[in-house]
Tab-separated table of C-alpha atoms in Angstrom:
chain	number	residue	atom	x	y	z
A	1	UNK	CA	93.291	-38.979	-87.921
A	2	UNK	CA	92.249	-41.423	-90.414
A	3	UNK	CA	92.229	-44.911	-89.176
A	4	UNK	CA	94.345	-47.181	-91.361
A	5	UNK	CA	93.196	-50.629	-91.986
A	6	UNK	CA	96.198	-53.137	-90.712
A	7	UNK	CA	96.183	-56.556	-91.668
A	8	UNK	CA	96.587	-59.415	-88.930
A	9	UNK	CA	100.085	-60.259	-88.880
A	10	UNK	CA	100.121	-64.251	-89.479
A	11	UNK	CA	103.638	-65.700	-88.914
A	12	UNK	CA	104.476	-68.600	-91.330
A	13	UNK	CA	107.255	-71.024	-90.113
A	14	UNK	CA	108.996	-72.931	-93.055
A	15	UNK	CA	107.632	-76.043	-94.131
A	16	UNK	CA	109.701	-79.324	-93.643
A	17	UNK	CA	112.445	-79.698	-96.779
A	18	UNK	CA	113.675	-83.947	-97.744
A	19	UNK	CA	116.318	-83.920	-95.732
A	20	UNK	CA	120.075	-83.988	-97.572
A	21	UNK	CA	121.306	-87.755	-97.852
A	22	UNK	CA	125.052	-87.577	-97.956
A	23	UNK	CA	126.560	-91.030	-99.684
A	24	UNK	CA	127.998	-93.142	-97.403
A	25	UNK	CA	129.936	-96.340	-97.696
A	26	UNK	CA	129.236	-99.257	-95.655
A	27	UNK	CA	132.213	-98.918	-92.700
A	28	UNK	CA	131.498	-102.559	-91.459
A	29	UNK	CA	131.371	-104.426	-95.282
A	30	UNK	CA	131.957	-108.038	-93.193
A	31	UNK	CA	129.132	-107.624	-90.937
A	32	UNK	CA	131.219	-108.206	-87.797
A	33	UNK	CA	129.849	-108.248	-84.876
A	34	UNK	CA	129.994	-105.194	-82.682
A	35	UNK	CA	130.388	-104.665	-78.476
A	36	UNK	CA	128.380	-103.343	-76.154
A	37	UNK	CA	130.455	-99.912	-76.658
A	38	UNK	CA	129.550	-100.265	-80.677
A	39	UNK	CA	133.501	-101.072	-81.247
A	40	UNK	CA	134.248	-104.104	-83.609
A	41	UNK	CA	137.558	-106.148	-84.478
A	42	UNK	CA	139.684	-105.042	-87.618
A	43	UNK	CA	138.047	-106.747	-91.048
A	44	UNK	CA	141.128	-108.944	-90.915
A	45	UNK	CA	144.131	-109.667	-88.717
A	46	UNK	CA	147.050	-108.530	-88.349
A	47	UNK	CA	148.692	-111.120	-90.159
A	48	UNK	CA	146.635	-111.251	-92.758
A	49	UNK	CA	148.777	-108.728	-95.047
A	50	UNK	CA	149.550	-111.469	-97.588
A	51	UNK	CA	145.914	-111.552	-98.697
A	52	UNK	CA	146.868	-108.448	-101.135
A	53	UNK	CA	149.976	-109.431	-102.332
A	54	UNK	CA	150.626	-105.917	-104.318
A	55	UNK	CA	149.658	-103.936	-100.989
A	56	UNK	CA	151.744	-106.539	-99.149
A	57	UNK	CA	154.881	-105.316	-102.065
A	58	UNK	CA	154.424	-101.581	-101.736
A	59	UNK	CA	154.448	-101.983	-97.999
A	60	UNK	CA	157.396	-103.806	-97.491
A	61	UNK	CA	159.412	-102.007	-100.198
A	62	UNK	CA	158.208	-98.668	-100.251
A	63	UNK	CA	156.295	-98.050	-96.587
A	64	UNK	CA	156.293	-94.528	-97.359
A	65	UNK	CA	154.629	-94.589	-99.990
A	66	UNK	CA	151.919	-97.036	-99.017
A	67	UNK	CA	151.470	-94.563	-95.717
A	68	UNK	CA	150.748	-91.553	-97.713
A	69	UNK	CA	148.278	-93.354	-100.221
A	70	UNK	CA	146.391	-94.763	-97.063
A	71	UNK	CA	146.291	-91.019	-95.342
A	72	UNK	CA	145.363	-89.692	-98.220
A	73	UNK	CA	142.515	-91.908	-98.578
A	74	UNK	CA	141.445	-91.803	-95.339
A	75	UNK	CA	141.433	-88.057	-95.500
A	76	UNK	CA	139.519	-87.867	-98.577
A	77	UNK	CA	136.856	-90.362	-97.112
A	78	UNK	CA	136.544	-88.225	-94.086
A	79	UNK	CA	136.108	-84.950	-96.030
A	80	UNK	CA	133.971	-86.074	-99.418
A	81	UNK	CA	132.604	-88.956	-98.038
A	82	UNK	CA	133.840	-90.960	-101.256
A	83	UNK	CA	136.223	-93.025	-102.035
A	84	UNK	CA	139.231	-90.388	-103.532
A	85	UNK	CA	139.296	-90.694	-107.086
A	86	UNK	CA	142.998	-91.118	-107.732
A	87	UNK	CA	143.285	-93.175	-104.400
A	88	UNK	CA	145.610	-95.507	-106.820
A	89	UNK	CA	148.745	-93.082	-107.054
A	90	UNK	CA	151.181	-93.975	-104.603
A	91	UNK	CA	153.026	-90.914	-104.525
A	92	UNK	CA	151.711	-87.935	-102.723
A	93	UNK	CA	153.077	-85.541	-100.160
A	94	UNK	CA	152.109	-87.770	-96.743
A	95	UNK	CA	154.828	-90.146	-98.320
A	96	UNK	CA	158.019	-87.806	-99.006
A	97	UNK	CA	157.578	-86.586	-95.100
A	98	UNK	CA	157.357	-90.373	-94.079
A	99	UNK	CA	160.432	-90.952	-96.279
A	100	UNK	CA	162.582	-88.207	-94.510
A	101	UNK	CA	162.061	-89.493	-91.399
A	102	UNK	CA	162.702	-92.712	-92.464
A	103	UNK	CA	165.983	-91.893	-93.779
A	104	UNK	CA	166.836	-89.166	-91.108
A	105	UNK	CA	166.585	-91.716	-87.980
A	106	UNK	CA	164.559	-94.864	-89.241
A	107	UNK	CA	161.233	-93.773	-87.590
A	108	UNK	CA	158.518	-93.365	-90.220
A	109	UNK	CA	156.078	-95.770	-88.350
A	110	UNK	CA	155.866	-92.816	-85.731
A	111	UNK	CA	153.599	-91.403	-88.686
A	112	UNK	CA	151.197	-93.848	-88.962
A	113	UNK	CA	150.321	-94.443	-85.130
A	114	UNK	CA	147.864	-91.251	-85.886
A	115	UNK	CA	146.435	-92.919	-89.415
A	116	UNK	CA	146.230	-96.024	-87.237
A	117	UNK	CA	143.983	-94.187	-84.735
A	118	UNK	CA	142.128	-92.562	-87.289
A	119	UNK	CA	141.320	-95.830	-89.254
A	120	UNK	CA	139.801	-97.688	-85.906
A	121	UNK	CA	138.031	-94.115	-84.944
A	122	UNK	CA	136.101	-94.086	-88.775
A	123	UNK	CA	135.481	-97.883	-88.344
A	124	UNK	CA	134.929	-97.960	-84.754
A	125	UNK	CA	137.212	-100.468	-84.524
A	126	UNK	CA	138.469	-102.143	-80.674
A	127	UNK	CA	142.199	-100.902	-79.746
A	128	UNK	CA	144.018	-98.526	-77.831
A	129	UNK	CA	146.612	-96.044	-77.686
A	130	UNK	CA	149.295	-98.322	-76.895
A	131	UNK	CA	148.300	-101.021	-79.905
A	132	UNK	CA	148.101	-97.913	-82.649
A	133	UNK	CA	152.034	-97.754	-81.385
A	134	UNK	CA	153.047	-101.057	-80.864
A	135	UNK	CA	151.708	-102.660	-84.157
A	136	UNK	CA	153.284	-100.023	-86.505
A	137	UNK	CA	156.871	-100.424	-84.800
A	138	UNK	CA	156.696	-104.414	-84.787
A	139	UNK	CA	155.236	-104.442	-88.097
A	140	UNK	CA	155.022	-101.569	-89.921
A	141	UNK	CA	154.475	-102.983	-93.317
A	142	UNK	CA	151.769	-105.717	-91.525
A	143	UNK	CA	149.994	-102.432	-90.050
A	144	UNK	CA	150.041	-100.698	-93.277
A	145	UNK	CA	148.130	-103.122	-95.240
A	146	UNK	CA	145.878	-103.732	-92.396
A	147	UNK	CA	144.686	-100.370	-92.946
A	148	UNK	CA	144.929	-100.211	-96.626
A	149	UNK	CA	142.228	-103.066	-96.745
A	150	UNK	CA	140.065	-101.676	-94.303
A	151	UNK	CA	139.676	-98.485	-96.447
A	152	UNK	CA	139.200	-100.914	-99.654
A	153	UNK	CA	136.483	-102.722	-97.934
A	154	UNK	CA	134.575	-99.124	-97.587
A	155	UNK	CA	135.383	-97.520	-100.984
A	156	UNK	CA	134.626	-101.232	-102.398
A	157	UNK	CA	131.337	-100.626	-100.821
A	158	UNK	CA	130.619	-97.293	-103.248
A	159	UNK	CA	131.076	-99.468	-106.317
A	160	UNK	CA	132.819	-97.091	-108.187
C-alpha cells in the first residue's frame, strides 16, 4: 500500500473576542447607601409625590393611565435595556385593563402590587410582599408616582 503522508492534527481553540457591553443606566442615580443584602431605600418617599406635580395630576386623575405608562416603561427597560422611546404616551394597553377593573369593582391598585415588586426587584430596593400591597391600596396615586420617578431617575441616567 502506499503510505500517505498525514499531517499532525493541531486543534485551535478560538481566541478571546471584546466582550459585548450592553448600555445600562445607572439604577441607584442618588448614590444611596445600600445593606448588607445589597437592598437600598426608594430614591424618595412615599410622600414625596408632589415633587412632580404633572405625575402627581395623571396619578390622581387618571391612575390607569399613569399604571400602564410606568409598566410599560419598566418592561421596556427590562427587555432593551433603554429607556422606551415613547415612554411619554400615557395611553397604552396596561391602562385600559387597569381601567376595567377600576370601574368593574374599584380595584385597579391590585395591578400595580406586581409593577411595585418589579420596580424594588430592578432597583434592589428594601420592601416586602406585604408593603408592594399595602402602599398601592392606601395610596395608590402616592405609589404610582413613587415608581414613575424611580424609572425617571434611570432613563434620566441614559441622557437621551
Amino acid at each position: 500500500m502506499a503510505s500517505e503522508k498525514t499531517e499532525p492534527l493541531t486543534q485551535v481553540q478560538p481566541q478571546a473576542t471584546a466582550q459585548m457591553t450592553i448600555p445600562a443606566g445607572n439604577k441607584n442615580v442618588k448614590g444611596l447607601p445600600v445593606d448588607n443584602e445589597g437592598k437600598r431605600d426608594w430614591s424618595f418617599g412615599i410622600l414625596d409625590c408632589f415633587g412632580d406635580v404633572n405625575k402627581c395630576c395623571l396619578a390622581l386623575w387618571c391612575p390607569c393611565f399613569a399604571h400602564g405608562q410606568n409598566r410599560r416603561r419598566l418592561e421596556h427597560l427590562n427587555q432593551n435595556g433603554v429607556p422606551d422611546p415613547e415612554r411619554h404616551n400615557v395611553i397604552v394597553g396596561d391602562g385600559l385593563v387597569y381601567a376595567c377593573i377600576e370601574v368593574a369593582c374599584d380595584m385597579g391598585w391590585i395591578l400595580q402590587i406586581e409593577t411595585r415588586r418589579n420596580i424594588r426587584q430592578r432597583y434592589n430596593i428594601r420592601g416586602s410582599s406585604g408593603s408592594d400591597c399595602f402602599v398601592p391600596f392606601c395610596c395608590t396615586a402616592c405609589d404610582l408616582v413613587q415608581g414613575s420617578r424611580e424609572l425617571q431617575l434611570e432613563e434620566d441616567s441614559f441622557g437621551v
